[in-house]
Structure formats: C-alpha cells, structure tokens
Coordinates of N, CA and C in Angstrom, one line a residue:
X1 N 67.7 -8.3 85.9 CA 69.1 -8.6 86.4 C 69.8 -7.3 86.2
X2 N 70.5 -6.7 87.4 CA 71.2 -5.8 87.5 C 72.6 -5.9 86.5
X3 N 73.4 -4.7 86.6 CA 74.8 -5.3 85.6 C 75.8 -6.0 86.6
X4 N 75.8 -5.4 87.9 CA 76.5 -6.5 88.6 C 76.3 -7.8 88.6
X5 N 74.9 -8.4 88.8 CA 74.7 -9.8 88.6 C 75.1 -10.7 87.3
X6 N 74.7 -9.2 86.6 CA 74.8 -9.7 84.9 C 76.6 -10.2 84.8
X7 N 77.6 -9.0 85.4 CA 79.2 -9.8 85.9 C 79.4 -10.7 86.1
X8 N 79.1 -11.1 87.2 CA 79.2 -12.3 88.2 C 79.0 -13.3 87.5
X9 N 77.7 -13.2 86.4 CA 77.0 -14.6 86.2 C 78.0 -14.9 84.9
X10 N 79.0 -13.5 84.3 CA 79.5 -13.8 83.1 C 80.9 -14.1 83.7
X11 N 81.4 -14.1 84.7 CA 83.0 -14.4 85.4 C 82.4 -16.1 85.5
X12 N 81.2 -16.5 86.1 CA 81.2 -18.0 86.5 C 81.4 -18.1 85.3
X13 N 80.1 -18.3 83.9 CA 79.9 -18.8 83.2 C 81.4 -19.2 82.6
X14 N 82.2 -18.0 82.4 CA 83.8 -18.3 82.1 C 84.4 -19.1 82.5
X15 N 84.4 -19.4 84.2 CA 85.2 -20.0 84.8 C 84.4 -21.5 84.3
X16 N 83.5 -22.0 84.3 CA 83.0 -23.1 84.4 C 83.2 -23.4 83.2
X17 N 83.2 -22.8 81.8 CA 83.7 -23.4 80.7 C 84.9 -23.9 80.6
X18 N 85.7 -23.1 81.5 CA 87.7 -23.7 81.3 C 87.4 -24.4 82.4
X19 N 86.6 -24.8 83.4 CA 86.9 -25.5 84.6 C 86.4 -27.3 84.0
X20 N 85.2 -26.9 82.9 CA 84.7 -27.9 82.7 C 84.2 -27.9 81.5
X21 N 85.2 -28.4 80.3 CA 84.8 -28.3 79.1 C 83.9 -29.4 78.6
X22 N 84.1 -30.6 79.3 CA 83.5 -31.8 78.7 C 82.1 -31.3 78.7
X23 N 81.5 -30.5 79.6 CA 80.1 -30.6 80.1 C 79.5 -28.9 79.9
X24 N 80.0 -28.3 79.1 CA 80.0 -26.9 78.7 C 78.9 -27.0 78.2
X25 N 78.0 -27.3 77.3 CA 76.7 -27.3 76.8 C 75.8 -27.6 77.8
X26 N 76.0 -28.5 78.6 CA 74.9 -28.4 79.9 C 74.8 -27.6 81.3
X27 N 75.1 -26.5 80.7 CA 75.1 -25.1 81.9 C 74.5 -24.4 80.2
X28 N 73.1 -23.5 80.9 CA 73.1 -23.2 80.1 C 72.0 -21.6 80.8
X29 N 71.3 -20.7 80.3 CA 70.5 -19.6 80.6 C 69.2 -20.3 80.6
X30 N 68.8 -20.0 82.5 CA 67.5 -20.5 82.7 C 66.6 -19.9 82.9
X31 N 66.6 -18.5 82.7 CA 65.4 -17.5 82.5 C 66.2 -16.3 81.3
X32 N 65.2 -15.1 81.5 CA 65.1 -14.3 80.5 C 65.1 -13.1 81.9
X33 N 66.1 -12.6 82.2 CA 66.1 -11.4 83.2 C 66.3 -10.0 82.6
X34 N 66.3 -10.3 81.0 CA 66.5 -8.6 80.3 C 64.7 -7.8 80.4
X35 N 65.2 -6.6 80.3 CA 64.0 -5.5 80.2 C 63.5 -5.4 79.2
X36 N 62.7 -6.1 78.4 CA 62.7 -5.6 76.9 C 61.0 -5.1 76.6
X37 N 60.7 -4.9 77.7 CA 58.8 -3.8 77.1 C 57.8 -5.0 77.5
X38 N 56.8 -3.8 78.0 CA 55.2 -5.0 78.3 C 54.9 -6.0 77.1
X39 N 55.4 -5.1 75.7 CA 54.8 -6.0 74.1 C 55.5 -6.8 74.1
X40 N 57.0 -7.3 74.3 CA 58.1 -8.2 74.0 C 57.7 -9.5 74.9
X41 N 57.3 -8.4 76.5 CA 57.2 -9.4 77.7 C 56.0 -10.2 77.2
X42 N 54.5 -10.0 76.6 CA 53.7 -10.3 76.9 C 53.9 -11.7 75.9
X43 N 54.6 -11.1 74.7 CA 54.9 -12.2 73.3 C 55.8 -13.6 74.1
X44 N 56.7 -12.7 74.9 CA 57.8 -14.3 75.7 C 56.9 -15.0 76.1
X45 N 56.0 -14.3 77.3 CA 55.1 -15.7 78.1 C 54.4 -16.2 77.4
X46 N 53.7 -16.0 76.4 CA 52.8 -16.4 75.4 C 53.7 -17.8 74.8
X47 N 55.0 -17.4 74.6 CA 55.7 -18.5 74.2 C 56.7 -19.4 75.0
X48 N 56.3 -19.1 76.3 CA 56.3 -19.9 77.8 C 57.3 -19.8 78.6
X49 N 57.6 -18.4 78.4 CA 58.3 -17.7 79.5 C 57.8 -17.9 81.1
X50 N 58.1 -18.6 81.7 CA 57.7 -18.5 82.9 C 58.3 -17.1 83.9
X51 N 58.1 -16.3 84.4 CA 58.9 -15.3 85.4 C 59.0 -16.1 86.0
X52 N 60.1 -15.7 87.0 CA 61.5 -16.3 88.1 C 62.1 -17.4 88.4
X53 N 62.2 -18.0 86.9 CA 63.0 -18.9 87.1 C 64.6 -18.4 86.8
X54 N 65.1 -19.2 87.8 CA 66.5 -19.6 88.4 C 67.3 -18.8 86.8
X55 N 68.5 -18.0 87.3 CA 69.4 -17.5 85.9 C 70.0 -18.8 85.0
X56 N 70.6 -19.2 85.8 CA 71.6 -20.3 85.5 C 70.8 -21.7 85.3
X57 N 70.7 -22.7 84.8 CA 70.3 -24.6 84.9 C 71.3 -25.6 84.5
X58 N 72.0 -26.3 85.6 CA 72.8 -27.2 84.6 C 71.8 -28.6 84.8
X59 N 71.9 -29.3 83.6 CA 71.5 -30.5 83.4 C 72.5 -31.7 83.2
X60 N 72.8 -31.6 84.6 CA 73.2 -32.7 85.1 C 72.8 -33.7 86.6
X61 N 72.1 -35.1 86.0 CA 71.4 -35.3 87.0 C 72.2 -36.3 87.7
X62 N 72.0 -36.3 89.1 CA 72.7 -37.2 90.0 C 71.9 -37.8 91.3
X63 N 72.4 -39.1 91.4 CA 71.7 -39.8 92.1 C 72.2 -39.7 93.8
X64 N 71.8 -38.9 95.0 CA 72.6 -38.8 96.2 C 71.7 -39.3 96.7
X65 N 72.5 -40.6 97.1 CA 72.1 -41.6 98.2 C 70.9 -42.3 97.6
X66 N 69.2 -41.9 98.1 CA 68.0 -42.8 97.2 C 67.5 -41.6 96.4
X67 N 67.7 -40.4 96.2 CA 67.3 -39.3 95.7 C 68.1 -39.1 94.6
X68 N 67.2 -39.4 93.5 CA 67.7 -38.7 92.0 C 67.2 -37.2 92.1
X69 N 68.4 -36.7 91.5 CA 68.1 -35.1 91.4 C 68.4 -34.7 89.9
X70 N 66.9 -34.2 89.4 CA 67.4 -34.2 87.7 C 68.7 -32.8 87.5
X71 N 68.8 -32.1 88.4 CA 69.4 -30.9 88.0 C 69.8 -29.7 89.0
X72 N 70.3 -28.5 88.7 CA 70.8 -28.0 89.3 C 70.4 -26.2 89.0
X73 N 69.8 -25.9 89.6 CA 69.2 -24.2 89.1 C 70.3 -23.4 90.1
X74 N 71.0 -22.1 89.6 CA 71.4 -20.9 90.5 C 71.1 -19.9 90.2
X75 N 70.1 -19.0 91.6 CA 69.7 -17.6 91.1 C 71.3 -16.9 91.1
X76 N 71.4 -15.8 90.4 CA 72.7 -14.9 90.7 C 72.2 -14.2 91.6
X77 N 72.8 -13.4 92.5 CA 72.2 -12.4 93.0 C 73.2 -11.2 93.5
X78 N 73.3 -10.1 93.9 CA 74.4 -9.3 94.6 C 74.0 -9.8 96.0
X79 N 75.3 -8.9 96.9 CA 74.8 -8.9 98.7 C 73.7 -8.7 99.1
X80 N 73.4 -8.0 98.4 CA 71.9 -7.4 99.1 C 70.4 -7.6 98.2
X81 N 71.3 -8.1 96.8 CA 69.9 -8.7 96.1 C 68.7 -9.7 96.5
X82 N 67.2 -9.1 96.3 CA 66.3 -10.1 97.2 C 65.4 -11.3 96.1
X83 N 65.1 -11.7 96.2 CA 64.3 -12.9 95.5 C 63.0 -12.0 95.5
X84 N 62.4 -12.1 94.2 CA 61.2 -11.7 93.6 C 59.8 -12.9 94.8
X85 N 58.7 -12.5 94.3 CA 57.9 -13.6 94.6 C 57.6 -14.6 93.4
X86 N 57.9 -14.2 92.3 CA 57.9 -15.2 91.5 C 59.0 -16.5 91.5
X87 N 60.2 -15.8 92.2 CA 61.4 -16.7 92.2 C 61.5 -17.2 93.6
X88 N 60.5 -17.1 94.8 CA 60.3 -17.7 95.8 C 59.1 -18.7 95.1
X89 N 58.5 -19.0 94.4 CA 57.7 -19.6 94.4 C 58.1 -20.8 92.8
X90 N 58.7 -20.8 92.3 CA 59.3 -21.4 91.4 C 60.6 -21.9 91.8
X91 N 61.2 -21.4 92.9 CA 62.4 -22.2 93.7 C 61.8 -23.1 94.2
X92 N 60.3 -23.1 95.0 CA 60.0 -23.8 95.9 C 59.3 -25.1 94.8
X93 N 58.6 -24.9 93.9 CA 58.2 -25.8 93.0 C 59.1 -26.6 92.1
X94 N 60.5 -25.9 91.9 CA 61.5 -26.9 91.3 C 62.2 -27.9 92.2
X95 N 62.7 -27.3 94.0 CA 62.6 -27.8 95.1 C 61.7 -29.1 95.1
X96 N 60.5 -29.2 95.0 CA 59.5 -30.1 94.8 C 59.7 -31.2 94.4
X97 N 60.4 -31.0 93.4 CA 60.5 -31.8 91.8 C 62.0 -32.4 91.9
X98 N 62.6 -32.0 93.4 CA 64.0 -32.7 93.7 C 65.2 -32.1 92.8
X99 N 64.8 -30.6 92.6 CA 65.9 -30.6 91.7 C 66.6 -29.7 93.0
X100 N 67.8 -29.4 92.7 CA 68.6 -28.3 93.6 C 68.9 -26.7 92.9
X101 N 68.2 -26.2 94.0 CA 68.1 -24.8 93.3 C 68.9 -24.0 94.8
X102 N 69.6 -23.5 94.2 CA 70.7 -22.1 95.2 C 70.5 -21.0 95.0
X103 N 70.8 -19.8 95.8 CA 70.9 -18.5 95.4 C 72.2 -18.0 96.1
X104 N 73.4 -18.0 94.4 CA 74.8 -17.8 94.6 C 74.7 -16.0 95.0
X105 N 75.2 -15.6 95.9 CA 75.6 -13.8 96.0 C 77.3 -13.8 95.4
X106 N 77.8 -13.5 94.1 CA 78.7 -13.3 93.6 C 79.1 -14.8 92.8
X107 N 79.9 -15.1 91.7 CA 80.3 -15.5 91.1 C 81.3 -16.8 91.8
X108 N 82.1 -16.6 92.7 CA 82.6 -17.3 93.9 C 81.5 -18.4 94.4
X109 N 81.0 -17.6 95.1 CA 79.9 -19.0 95.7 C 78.7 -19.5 94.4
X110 N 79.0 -19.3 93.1 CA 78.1 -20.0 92.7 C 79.3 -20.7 92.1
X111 N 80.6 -20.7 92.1 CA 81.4 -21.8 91.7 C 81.5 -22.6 93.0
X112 N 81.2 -22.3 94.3 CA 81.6 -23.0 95.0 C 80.2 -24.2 94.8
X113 N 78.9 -23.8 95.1 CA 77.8 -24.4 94.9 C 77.6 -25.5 93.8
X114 N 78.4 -25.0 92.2 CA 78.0 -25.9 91.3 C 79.1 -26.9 91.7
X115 N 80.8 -27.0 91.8 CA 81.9 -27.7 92.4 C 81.2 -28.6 93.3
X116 N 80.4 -28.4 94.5 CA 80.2 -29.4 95.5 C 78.7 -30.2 95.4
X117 N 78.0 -29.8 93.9 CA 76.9 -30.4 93.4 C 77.6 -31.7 92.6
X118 N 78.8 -30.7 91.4 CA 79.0 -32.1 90.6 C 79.7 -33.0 91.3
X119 N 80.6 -32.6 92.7 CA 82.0 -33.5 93.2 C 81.0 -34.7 94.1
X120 N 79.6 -34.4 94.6 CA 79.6 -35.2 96.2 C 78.1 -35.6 95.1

C-alpha cells in the first residue's frame, strides 16, 4: 500500500467511526499491505496470511432480496492504482462466496460504496 492509499483508507476509517459508532468494531483491516521483509513475509503466511486480500472488511451481513451477503470487502486504491493478481483472484473467490467486494479510488467513493451497502 502506497502512502496515498494508506490516507484515504485513514480519512474513511475516520469518517466511518463518527458516521457510525454503533458498528465501529465491525469495519475492521482485511489484509497486511505493509513491507516488512521476505523473513517477516514468509512467518505471516505461515500464520495464514493470505496475499490480496481486500484492505478494508466490514462484517455486516445482509440479506438483498433471496441473497444473503455475509459481508463487505474494499480494496483502497489511487486513480491509477492496479489490482495485483493476487487481489484479482481473491476478489473473484470472495465474489463466489456472495460477499461484496469493491475497489474504492479515494476515500469518497469508499464512503459512498460502504453508505449504499449498509442503506439498500
């Protein structure tokens, strides 16, 4: 994760705690995007780090229409940030599994994205 993304994902996280205290614990960090070395990286997966999973997970599940959806993943991304192949292929597998996964570009559209998941 770049430091812009790293912004963005800290302006939502802000906004959504004063937007939404009752449910503040269930927004929570859904991967590990820091750089920390092949020895740190190899110890995370060992302890079931998956790569590219989604920044963001809220666990809040909702039922639209006959589709229960247990949850809600958002990549962050900048304008021009691209999806890994790990995070094309773990979007498509969570996708699978009926959950909703987005990829917000800026802090804005991932409040707009999480707003029209919890509202509808």
């Amino acid at each position: 994760m770049n430091k812009e993304e790293e912004r963005q994902q800290v302006a939502f996280v802000g906004w959504f705690r004063l937007q939404f205290p009752a449910w503040h614990s269930l927004l929570t960090l859904g991967s590990f995007g820091e750089n920390v070395g092949k020895l740190r990286m190899h110890r995370l997966k060992q302890m079931g780090l998956t790569p590219g999973y989604p920044d963001l997970v809220l666990y809040y599940p909702k039922l639209k229409g006959e589709v229960y959806t247990p949850g809600l993943h958002i990549e962050m991304k900048t304008k021009k940030g691209r999806l890994s192949v790990d995070q094309i292929q773990i979007h498509h597998i969570l996708k699978m599994q009926n959950y909703e996964v987005h990829v917000a570009r800026g802090w804005e559209e991932a409040k707009e994205i999480i707003t029209n998941y919890i509202r509808n």
